[in-house]
XYZ file of N, CA, C and O in Angstrom:
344
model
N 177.483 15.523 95.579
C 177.362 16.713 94.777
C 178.645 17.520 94.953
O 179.116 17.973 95.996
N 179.140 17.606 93.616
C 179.948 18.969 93.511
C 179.955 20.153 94.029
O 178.741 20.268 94.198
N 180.472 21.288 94.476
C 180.684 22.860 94.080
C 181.939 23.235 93.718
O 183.023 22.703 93.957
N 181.538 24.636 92.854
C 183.076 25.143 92.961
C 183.010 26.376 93.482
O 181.953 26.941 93.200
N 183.876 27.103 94.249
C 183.626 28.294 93.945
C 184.851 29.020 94.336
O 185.773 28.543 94.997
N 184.747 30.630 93.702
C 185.985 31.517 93.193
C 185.799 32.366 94.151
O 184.747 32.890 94.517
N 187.527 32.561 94.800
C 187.638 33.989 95.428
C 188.892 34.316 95.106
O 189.902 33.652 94.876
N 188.618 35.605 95.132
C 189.559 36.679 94.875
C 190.879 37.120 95.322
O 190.909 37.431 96.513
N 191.305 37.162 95.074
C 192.802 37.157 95.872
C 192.657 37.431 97.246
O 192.546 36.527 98.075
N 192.651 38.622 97.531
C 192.082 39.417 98.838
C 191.274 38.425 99.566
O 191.615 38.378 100.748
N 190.156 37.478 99.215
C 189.701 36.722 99.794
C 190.527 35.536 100.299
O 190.755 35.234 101.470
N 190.825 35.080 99.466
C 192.021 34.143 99.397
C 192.669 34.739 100.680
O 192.237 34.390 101.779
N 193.483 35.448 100.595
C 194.304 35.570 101.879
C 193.706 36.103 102.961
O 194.494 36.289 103.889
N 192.422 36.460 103.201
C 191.966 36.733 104.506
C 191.661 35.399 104.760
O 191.958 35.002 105.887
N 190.985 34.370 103.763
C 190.835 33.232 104.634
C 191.700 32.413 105.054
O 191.429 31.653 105.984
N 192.827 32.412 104.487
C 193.880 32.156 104.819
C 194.619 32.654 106.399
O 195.412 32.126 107.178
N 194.285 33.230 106.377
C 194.598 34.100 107.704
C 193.830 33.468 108.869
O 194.392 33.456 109.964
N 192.868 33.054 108.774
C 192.041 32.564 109.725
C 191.615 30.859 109.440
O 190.753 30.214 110.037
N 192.310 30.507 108.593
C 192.250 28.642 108.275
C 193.466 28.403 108.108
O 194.304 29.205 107.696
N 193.705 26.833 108.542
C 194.625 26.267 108.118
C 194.901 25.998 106.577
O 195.884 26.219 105.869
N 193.770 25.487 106.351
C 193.300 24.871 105.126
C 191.990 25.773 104.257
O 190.809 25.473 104.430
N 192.425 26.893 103.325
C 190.375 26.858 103.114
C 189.908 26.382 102.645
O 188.746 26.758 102.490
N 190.446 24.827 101.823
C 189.783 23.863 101.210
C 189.022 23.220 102.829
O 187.929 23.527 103.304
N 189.816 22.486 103.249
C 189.099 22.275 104.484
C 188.223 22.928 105.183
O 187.164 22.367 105.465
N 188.491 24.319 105.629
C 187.668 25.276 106.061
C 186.388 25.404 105.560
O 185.477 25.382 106.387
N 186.026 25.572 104.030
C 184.991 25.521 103.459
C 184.030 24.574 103.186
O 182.868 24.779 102.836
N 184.849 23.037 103.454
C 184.183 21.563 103.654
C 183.540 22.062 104.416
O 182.357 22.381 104.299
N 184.564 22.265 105.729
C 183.941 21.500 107.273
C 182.435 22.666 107.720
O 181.555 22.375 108.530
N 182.533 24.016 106.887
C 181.948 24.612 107.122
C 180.291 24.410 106.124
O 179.155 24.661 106.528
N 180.559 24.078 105.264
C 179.547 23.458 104.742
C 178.822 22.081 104.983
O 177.614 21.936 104.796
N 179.476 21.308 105.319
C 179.034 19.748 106.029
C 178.212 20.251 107.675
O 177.185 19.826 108.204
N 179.130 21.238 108.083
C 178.332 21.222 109.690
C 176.889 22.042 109.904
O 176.221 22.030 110.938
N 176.508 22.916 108.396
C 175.758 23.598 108.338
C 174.635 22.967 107.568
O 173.510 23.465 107.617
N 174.932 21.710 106.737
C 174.261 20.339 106.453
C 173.857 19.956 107.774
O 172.942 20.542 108.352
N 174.548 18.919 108.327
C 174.589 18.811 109.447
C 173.278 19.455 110.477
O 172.244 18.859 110.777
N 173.683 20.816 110.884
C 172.327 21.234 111.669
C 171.237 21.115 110.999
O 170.262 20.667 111.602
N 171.105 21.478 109.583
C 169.592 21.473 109.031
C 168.692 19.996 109.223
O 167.585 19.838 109.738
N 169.627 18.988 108.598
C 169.504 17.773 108.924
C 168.484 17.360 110.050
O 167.358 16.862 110.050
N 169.690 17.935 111.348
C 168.935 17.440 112.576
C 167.658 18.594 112.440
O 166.607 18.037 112.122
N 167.574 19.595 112.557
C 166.331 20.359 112.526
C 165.191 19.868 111.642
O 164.057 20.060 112.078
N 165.360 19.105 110.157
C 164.600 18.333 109.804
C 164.002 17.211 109.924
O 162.933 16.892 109.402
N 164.760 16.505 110.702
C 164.460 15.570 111.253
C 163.602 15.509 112.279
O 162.536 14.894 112.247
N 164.203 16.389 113.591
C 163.050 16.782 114.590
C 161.589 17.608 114.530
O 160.834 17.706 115.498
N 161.364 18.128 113.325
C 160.516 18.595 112.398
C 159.750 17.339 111.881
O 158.527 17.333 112.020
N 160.221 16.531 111.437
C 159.678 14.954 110.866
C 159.099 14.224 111.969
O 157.921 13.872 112.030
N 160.338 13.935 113.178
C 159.586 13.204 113.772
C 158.271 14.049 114.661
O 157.649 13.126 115.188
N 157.922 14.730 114.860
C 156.705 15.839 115.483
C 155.584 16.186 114.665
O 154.508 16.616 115.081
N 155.953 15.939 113.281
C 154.513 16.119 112.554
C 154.502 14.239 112.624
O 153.512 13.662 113.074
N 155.609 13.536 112.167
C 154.553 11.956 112.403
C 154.105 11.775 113.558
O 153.000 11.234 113.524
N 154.618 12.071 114.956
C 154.023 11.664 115.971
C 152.771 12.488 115.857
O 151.795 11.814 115.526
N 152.532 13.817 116.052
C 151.210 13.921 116.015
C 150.260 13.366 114.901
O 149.046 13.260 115.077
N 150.788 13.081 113.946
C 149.250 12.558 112.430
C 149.316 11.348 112.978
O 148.127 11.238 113.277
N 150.009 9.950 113.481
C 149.986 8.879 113.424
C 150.826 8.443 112.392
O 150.562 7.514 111.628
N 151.811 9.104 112.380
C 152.218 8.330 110.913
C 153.786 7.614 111.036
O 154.690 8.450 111.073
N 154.130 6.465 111.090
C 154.939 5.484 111.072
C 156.473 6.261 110.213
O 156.854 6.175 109.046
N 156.980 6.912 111.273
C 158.404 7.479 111.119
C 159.308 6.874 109.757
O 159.067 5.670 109.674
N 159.990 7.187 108.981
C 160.837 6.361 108.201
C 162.319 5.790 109.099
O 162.868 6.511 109.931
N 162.825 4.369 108.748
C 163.889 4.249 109.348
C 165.204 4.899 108.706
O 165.388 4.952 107.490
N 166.033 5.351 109.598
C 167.109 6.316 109.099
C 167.373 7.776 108.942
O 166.318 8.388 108.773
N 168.231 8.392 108.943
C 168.460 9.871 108.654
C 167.911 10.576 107.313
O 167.102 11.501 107.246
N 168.688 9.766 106.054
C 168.626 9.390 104.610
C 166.821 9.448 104.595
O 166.252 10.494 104.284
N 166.229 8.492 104.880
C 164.815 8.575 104.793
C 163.998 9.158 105.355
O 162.913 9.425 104.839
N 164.429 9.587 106.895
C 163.348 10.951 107.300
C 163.291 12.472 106.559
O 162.553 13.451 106.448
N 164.437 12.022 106.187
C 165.255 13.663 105.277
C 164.027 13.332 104.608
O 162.986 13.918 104.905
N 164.067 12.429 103.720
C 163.247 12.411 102.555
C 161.456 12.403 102.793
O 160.628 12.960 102.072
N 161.294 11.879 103.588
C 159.978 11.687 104.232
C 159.362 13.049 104.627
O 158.181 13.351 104.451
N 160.496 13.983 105.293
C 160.100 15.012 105.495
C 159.344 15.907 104.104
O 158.204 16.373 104.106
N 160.276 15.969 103.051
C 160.131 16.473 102.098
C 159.091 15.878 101.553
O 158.225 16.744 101.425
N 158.596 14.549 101.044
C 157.331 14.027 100.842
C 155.987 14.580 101.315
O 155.107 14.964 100.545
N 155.904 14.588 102.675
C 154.804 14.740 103.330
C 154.764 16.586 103.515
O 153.997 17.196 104.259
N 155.698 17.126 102.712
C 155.320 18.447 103.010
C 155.736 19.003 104.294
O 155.147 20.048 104.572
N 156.570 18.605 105.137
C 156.984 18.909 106.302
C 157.563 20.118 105.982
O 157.031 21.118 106.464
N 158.724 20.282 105.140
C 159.322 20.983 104.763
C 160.039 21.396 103.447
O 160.652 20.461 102.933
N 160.103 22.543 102.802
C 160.270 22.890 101.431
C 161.780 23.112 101.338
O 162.421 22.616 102.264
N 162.408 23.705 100.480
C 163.598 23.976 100.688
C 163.642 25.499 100.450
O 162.711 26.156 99.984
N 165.145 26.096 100.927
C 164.515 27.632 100.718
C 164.371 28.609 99.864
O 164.224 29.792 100.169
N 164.414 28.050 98.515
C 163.997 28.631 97.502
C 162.298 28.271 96.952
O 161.471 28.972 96.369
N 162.262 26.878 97.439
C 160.710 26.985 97.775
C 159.938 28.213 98.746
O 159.128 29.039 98.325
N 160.269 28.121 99.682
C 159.541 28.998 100.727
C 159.955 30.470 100.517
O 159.284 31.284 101.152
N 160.902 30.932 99.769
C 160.974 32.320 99.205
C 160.159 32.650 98.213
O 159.542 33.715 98.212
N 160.061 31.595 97.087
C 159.690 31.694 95.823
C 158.359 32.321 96.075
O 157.896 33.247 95.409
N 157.543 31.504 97.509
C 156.110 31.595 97.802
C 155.704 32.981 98.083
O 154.787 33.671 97.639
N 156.791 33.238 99.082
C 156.509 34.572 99.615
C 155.978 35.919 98.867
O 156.733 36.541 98.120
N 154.802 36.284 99.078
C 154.532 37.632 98.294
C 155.692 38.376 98.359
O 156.614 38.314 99.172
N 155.472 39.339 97.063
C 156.499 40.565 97.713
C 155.629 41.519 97.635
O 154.489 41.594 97.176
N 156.491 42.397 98.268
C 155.784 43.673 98.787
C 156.231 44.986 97.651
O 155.802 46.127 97.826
């Protein structure tokens, strides 16, 4: 999957200021924040299959998905959407 996204001059050079790269910067910062959810979904996956009995999927790729199947977990516009408001 794609993104794009626009900053402003001013932005531009503060991040600059603090990256080498903010093409890079904005990868690595988006992949590692993939990354944790990932594992948090996963360990989320494997704890509801161990307690139901239910035969883990093999792989990262497929627990991700398994998770999401079985309702383990929504994404977070799911779980906002739900939320009453006040």
């Amino acid at each position: 999957m794609n993104y794009t996204i626009t900053l402003s001059d001013t932005e531009t050079k503060a991040l600059e200021f603090v990256a080498y790269s903010n093409l890079d910067w904005i990868d690595n910062a988006a992949k590692n924040r993939a990354r944790l959810a990932k594992e948090e979904i996963i360990s989320l996956n494997t704890a509801h299959c161990n307690a139901n009995s239910i035969a883990i999927a093999v792989g990262e790729d497929a627990q991700v998905t398994q998770a999401y199947s079985l309702g383990v977990v929504k994404t977070a516009k799911e779980r906002h959407d739900s939320t009453p408001s006040t």
